[in-house]
Tab-separated table of C-alpha atoms in Angstrom:
chain	number	residue	atom	x	y	z
F	888	GLU	CA	-11.704	0.860	88.991
F	889	VAL	CA	-14.149	-0.916	86.681
F	890	GLN	CA	-12.475	-3.596	84.576
F	891	LEU	CA	-13.979	-5.858	81.937
F	892	VAL	CA	-11.727	-8.507	80.410
F	893	GLU	CA	-13.000	-10.594	77.516
F	894	SER	CA	-11.525	-13.926	76.464
F	895	GLY	CA	-12.266	-16.904	74.260
F	896	GLY	CA	-11.872	-15.417	70.809
F	897	VAL	CA	-10.203	-17.729	68.289
F	898	VAL	CA	-10.330	-18.786	64.648
F	899	VAL	CA	-13.259	-21.171	64.105
F	900	GLN	CA	-14.712	-22.844	61.019
F	901	PRO	CA	-18.136	-21.918	59.628
F	902	GLY	CA	-20.815	-23.861	61.450
F	903	GLY	CA	-18.669	-24.157	64.545
F	904	SER	CA	-19.287	-23.090	68.134
F	905	LEU	CA	-17.481	-20.890	70.618
F	906	ARG	CA	-18.022	-19.500	74.112
F	907	LEU	CA	-16.802	-16.044	75.012
F	908	SER	CA	-16.250	-14.968	78.602
F	909	CYS	CA	-16.026	-11.588	80.289
F	910	ALA	CA	-14.529	-11.216	83.757
F	911	ALA	CA	-15.794	-8.165	85.623
F	912	SER	CA	-14.294	-6.337	88.594
F	913	GLY	CA	-14.405	-2.972	90.306
F	914	PHE	CA	-18.199	-2.799	90.680
F	915	THR	CA	-21.054	-4.827	92.132
F	916	PHE	CA	-21.565	-7.112	89.149
F	917	ASP	CA	-24.959	-8.471	90.136
F	918	ASP	CA	-26.428	-4.965	90.339
F	919	TYR	CA	-26.080	-4.290	86.620
F	920	ALA	CA	-27.363	-5.570	83.303
F	921	MET	CA	-24.633	-6.453	80.826
F	922	HIS	CA	-24.291	-6.372	77.044
F	923	TRP	CA	-22.276	-7.794	74.183
F	924	VAL	CA	-21.460	-5.458	71.288
F	925	ARG	CA	-19.391	-6.439	68.256
F	926	GLN	CA	-17.387	-4.636	65.599
F	927	ALA	CA	-16.380	-6.281	62.328
F	928	PRO	CA	-12.886	-5.327	61.126
F	929	GLY	CA	-12.946	-1.774	59.803
F	930	LYS	CA	-16.703	-1.521	60.325
F	931	GLY	CA	-19.130	0.040	62.774
F	932	LEU	CA	-20.611	-1.113	66.058
F	933	GLU	CA	-23.404	-3.682	66.266
F	934	TRP	CA	-25.302	-4.460	69.468
F	935	VAL	CA	-25.567	-8.228	69.983
F	936	SER	CA	-27.300	-9.048	73.253
F	937	LEU	CA	-28.423	-7.901	76.723
F	938	ILE	CA	-28.927	-9.790	79.966
F	939	SER	CA	-30.640	-8.317	83.012
F	940	TRP	CA	-28.887	-8.080	86.381
F	941	ASP	CA	-30.400	-11.343	87.568
F	942	GLY	CA	-30.237	-13.210	84.265
F	943	GLY	CA	-34.015	-13.392	84.134
F	944	SER	CA	-34.377	-11.394	80.929
F	945	THR	CA	-32.359	-11.676	77.737
F	946	TYR	CA	-32.576	-9.887	74.399
F	947	TYR	CA	-30.864	-10.459	71.061
F	948	ALA	CA	-30.272	-8.767	67.747
F	949	ASP	CA	-32.166	-10.455	64.901
F	950	SER	CA	-28.831	-11.333	63.283
F	951	VAL	CA	-27.894	-13.690	66.127
F	952	LYS	CA	-31.260	-14.769	67.545
F	953	GLY	CA	-31.535	-18.537	67.778
F	954	ARG	CA	-27.764	-19.007	67.381
F	955	PHE	CA	-26.256	-17.072	70.316
F	956	THR	CA	-27.072	-17.368	74.017
F	957	ILE	CA	-26.077	-14.822	76.652
F	958	SER	CA	-25.702	-15.890	80.271
F	959	ARG	CA	-24.054	-14.789	83.492
F	960	ASP	CA	-22.726	-16.255	86.720
F	961	ASN	CA	-23.023	-13.608	89.415
F	962	SER	CA	-21.094	-15.787	91.901
F	963	LYS	CA	-18.106	-15.583	89.534
F	964	ASN	CA	-18.637	-11.989	88.324
F	965	SER	CA	-18.674	-13.355	84.808
F	966	LEU	CA	-20.627	-12.834	81.604
F	967	TYR	CA	-20.758	-15.338	78.753
F	968	LEU	CA	-21.787	-15.563	75.121
F	969	GLN	CA	-22.365	-19.017	73.636
F	970	MET	CA	-22.081	-18.764	69.863
F	971	ASN	CA	-23.351	-21.620	67.679
F	972	SER	CA	-23.739	-22.096	63.917
F	973	LEU	CA	-21.118	-19.465	63.314
F	974	ARG	CA	-20.990	-17.674	59.972
F	975	ALA	CA	-18.338	-15.634	58.206
F	976	GLU	CA	-20.354	-12.494	58.968
F	977	ASP	CA	-19.927	-13.144	62.705
F	978	THR	CA	-16.224	-12.316	62.354
F	979	ALA	CA	-15.684	-9.355	64.670
F	980	LEU	CA	-14.146	-7.959	67.819
F	981	TYR	CA	-16.606	-8.774	70.590
F	982	TYR	CA	-16.900	-6.275	73.437
F	983	CYS	CA	-18.424	-6.869	76.832
F	984	ALA	CA	-20.088	-3.692	78.111
F	985	LYS	CA	-21.625	-2.639	81.432
F	986	ASP	CA	-25.066	-1.052	81.565
F	987	ILE	CA	-25.148	2.472	82.952
F	988	ARG	CA	-28.017	2.003	85.366
F	989	GLU	CA	-28.021	0.095	88.649
F	990	ALA	CA	-30.803	-2.353	89.447
F	991	ALA	CA	-32.441	-1.999	86.058
F	992	ALA	CA	-33.516	-4.741	83.673
F	993	GLY	CA	-31.362	-3.030	81.093
F	994	THR	CA	-30.944	0.279	79.318
F	995	PRO	CA	-29.485	1.023	75.875
F	996	TYR	CA	-26.448	2.742	77.418
F	997	PHE	CA	-22.998	1.247	78.010
F	998	ASP	CA	-20.699	3.186	80.308
F	999	TYR	CA	-17.740	0.792	80.539
F	1000	TRP	CA	-16.318	-1.456	77.822
F	1001	GLY	CA	-13.654	-4.122	77.744
F	1002	GLN	CA	-10.918	-4.179	75.128
F	1003	GLY	CA	-12.622	-6.922	73.153
F	1004	THR	CA	-11.830	-10.450	72.007
F	1005	LEU	CA	-11.469	-11.278	68.314
F	1006	VAL	CA	-13.578	-14.003	66.738
F	1007	THR	CA	-12.655	-15.057	63.216
F	1008	VAL	CA	-14.935	-17.422	61.328
F	1009	SER	CA	-13.048	-18.886	58.401
F	1010	SER	CA	-12.294	-22.215	56.779
G	902	GLN	CA	-33.343	-3.547	62.771
G	903	SER	CA	-31.881	-1.175	60.186
G	904	ALA	CA	-28.852	0.854	61.121
G	905	LEU	CA	-29.263	4.557	61.790
G	906	THR	CA	-27.909	6.903	59.113
G	907	GLN	CA	-24.879	9.075	59.821
G	908	PRO	CA	-22.684	11.046	57.428
G	909	PRO	CA	-19.434	9.131	56.857
G	910	SER	CA	-17.280	12.138	57.595
G	911	ALA	CA	-17.264	15.584	59.205
G	912	SER	CA	-14.538	18.110	59.805
G	913	GLY	CA	-13.737	21.409	61.426
G	914	SER	CA	-10.837	23.577	62.486
G	915	PRO	CA	-9.693	23.905	66.099
G	916	GLY	CA	-12.051	26.125	68.048
G	917	GLN	CA	-14.924	25.685	65.617
G	918	SER	CA	-18.165	23.781	66.171
G	919	VAL	CA	-19.246	20.692	64.274
G	920	THR	CA	-22.617	18.934	64.278
G	921	ILE	CA	-23.071	15.266	63.361
G	922	SER	CA	-26.539	14.032	62.454
G	923	CYS	CA	-28.125	10.643	63.076
G	924	THR	CA	-31.326	9.821	61.229
G	925	GLY	CA	-33.635	6.980	62.116
G	926	THR	CA	-37.342	6.301	62.035
G	927	SER	CA	-40.356	6.560	64.303
G	928	SER	CA	-39.483	3.034	65.483
G	929	ASP	CA	-36.201	4.097	66.997
G	930	VAL	CA	-34.875	7.678	67.247
G	931	GLY	CA	-38.265	9.295	66.774
G	932	GLY	CA	-40.130	6.936	69.065
G	933	TYR	CA	-38.018	7.155	72.189
G	934	ASN	CA	-35.776	9.604	74.026
G	935	TYR	CA	-33.156	6.895	74.293
G	936	VAL	CA	-30.419	8.182	72.010
G	937	SER	CA	-26.732	7.970	72.887
G	938	TRP	CA	-23.407	8.863	71.298
G	939	TYR	CA	-20.052	7.094	71.532
G	940	GLN	CA	-16.552	8.273	70.700
G	941	GLN	CA	-13.986	5.750	69.476
G	942	HIS	CA	-10.311	6.453	68.906
G	943	PRO	CA	-8.361	4.049	66.664
G	944	GLY	CA	-7.620	0.759	68.392
G	945	LYS	CA	-9.584	1.745	71.492
G	946	ALA	CA	-12.906	0.749	72.988
G	947	PRO	CA	-15.827	3.143	72.508
G	948	LYS	CA	-16.557	5.774	75.164
G	949	LEU	CA	-20.035	6.966	76.124
G	950	MET	CA	-20.316	10.719	75.481
G	951	ILE	CA	-24.070	11.400	75.559
G	952	TYR	CA	-27.071	9.387	76.771
G	953	GLU	CA	-30.814	10.009	76.964
G	954	VAL	CA	-30.440	12.429	74.023
G	955	SER	CA	-28.597	15.176	75.891
G	956	LYS	CA	-27.137	13.980	79.192
G	957	ARG	CA	-23.375	13.842	79.709
G	958	PRO	CA	-21.742	11.177	81.874
G	959	SER	CA	-19.386	12.416	84.550
G	960	GLY	CA	-16.069	13.487	83.056
G	961	VAL	CA	-17.319	14.313	79.557
G	962	PRO	CA	-16.562	17.954	78.689
G	963	ASP	CA	-19.540	20.277	78.249
G	964	ARG	CA	-18.206	21.014	74.761
G	965	PHE	CA	-20.191	17.905	73.778
G	966	SER	CA	-23.945	18.318	73.545
G	967	GLY	CA	-26.831	16.328	72.120
G	968	SER	CA	-30.294	17.078	70.821
G	969	LYS	CA	-33.136	15.502	68.906
G	970	SER	CA	-35.863	16.656	66.559
G	971	GLY	CA	-38.304	14.147	65.156
G	972	ASN	CA	-36.437	11.184	63.704
G	973	THR	CA	-33.039	12.923	63.731
G	974	ALA	CA	-30.612	13.236	66.612
G	975	SER	CA	-27.529	15.438	66.597
G	976	LEU	CA	-24.210	15.631	68.378
G	977	THR	CA	-22.508	19.019	68.517
G	978	VAL	CA	-18.869	19.399	69.448
G	979	SER	CA	-18.009	23.005	70.283
G	980	GLY	CA	-14.534	24.460	70.598
G	981	LEU	CA	-12.994	21.611	68.606
G	982	GLN	CA	-9.736	20.243	69.946
G	983	ALA	CA	-7.209	17.914	68.330
G	984	GLU	CA	-8.149	15.083	70.694
G	985	ASP	CA	-11.756	15.189	69.436
G	986	GLU	CA	-10.600	13.574	66.191
G	987	ALA	CA	-12.217	10.140	66.323
G	988	ASP	CA	-15.111	8.052	65.060
G	989	TYR	CA	-18.516	8.886	66.524
G	990	TYR	CA	-21.453	6.493	66.666
G	991	CYS	CA	-25.041	7.223	67.563
G	992	SER	CA	-27.356	4.569	68.943
G	993	SER	CA	-31.002	4.279	69.867
G	994	TYR	CA	-33.371	1.977	71.657
G	995	ALA	CA	-35.656	0.332	69.095
G	996	GLY	CA	-38.054	-1.781	71.101
G	997	SER	CA	-36.139	-4.542	72.949
G	998	VAL	CA	-33.069	-4.028	70.771
G	999	VAL	CA	-30.417	-1.362	70.302
G	1000	VAL	CA	-29.401	-0.044	66.883
G	1001	PHE	CA	-26.256	1.883	65.998
G	1002	GLY	CA	-25.444	4.303	63.239
G	1003	GLY	CA	-22.738	3.519	60.718
G	1004	GLY	CA	-20.344	5.984	62.305
G	1005	THR	CA	-18.895	9.373	61.399
G	1006	LYS	CA	-15.191	10.070	61.183
G	1007	LEU	CA	-14.540	13.512	62.650
G	1008	THR	CA	-11.376	15.175	61.389
G	1009	VAL	CA	-9.889	18.208	63.110
G	1010	LEU	CA	-8.185	20.180	60.348
């Protein structure tokens, strides 16, 4: 059974930094690209970032480019999101999501999602 | 990276069909056959219902179907059931990024 478990969400002050983690199990982690998707309270979904299966390619939404960094450790079956210069508008539930396609650099389709970790940016 | 446009709400009675639209531009929906739809129940993670415009992942009932014409994609739910009541989001590839619609709340009357 595929499982994705996010952690690291806390309350942080504007301008602060945070690293989110996602522990994956139930599939061959290093065969799949992975994504972060966020959802502000009561709002819709927003794609944040993609990393290819080998970590060689990364992509970001304009809203986080230059502030967030996605990475992965295939030896630990783990995905990360380093978040710097945080703003109030980054407040959201952050989901880790698995790409649908094996051995691809990344597709825009997410077939498994975690339950999310809540990041609140507030003074 | 503008969000795709969806109606905020849709509704139908059990057994009826409902279609939800998703309008983008030639830079996203109209430019690629990379449209997907997600269902989200309150307090739950989203679930992939349709990908590549009209393909259904394993386990998704064939009551759910997708299509696209020009810059507008559509999700049709046939034979509405109570458990179909949820928020639905469309998304599209937009050249190295993914954009979502604002979501549509589907109510089963």
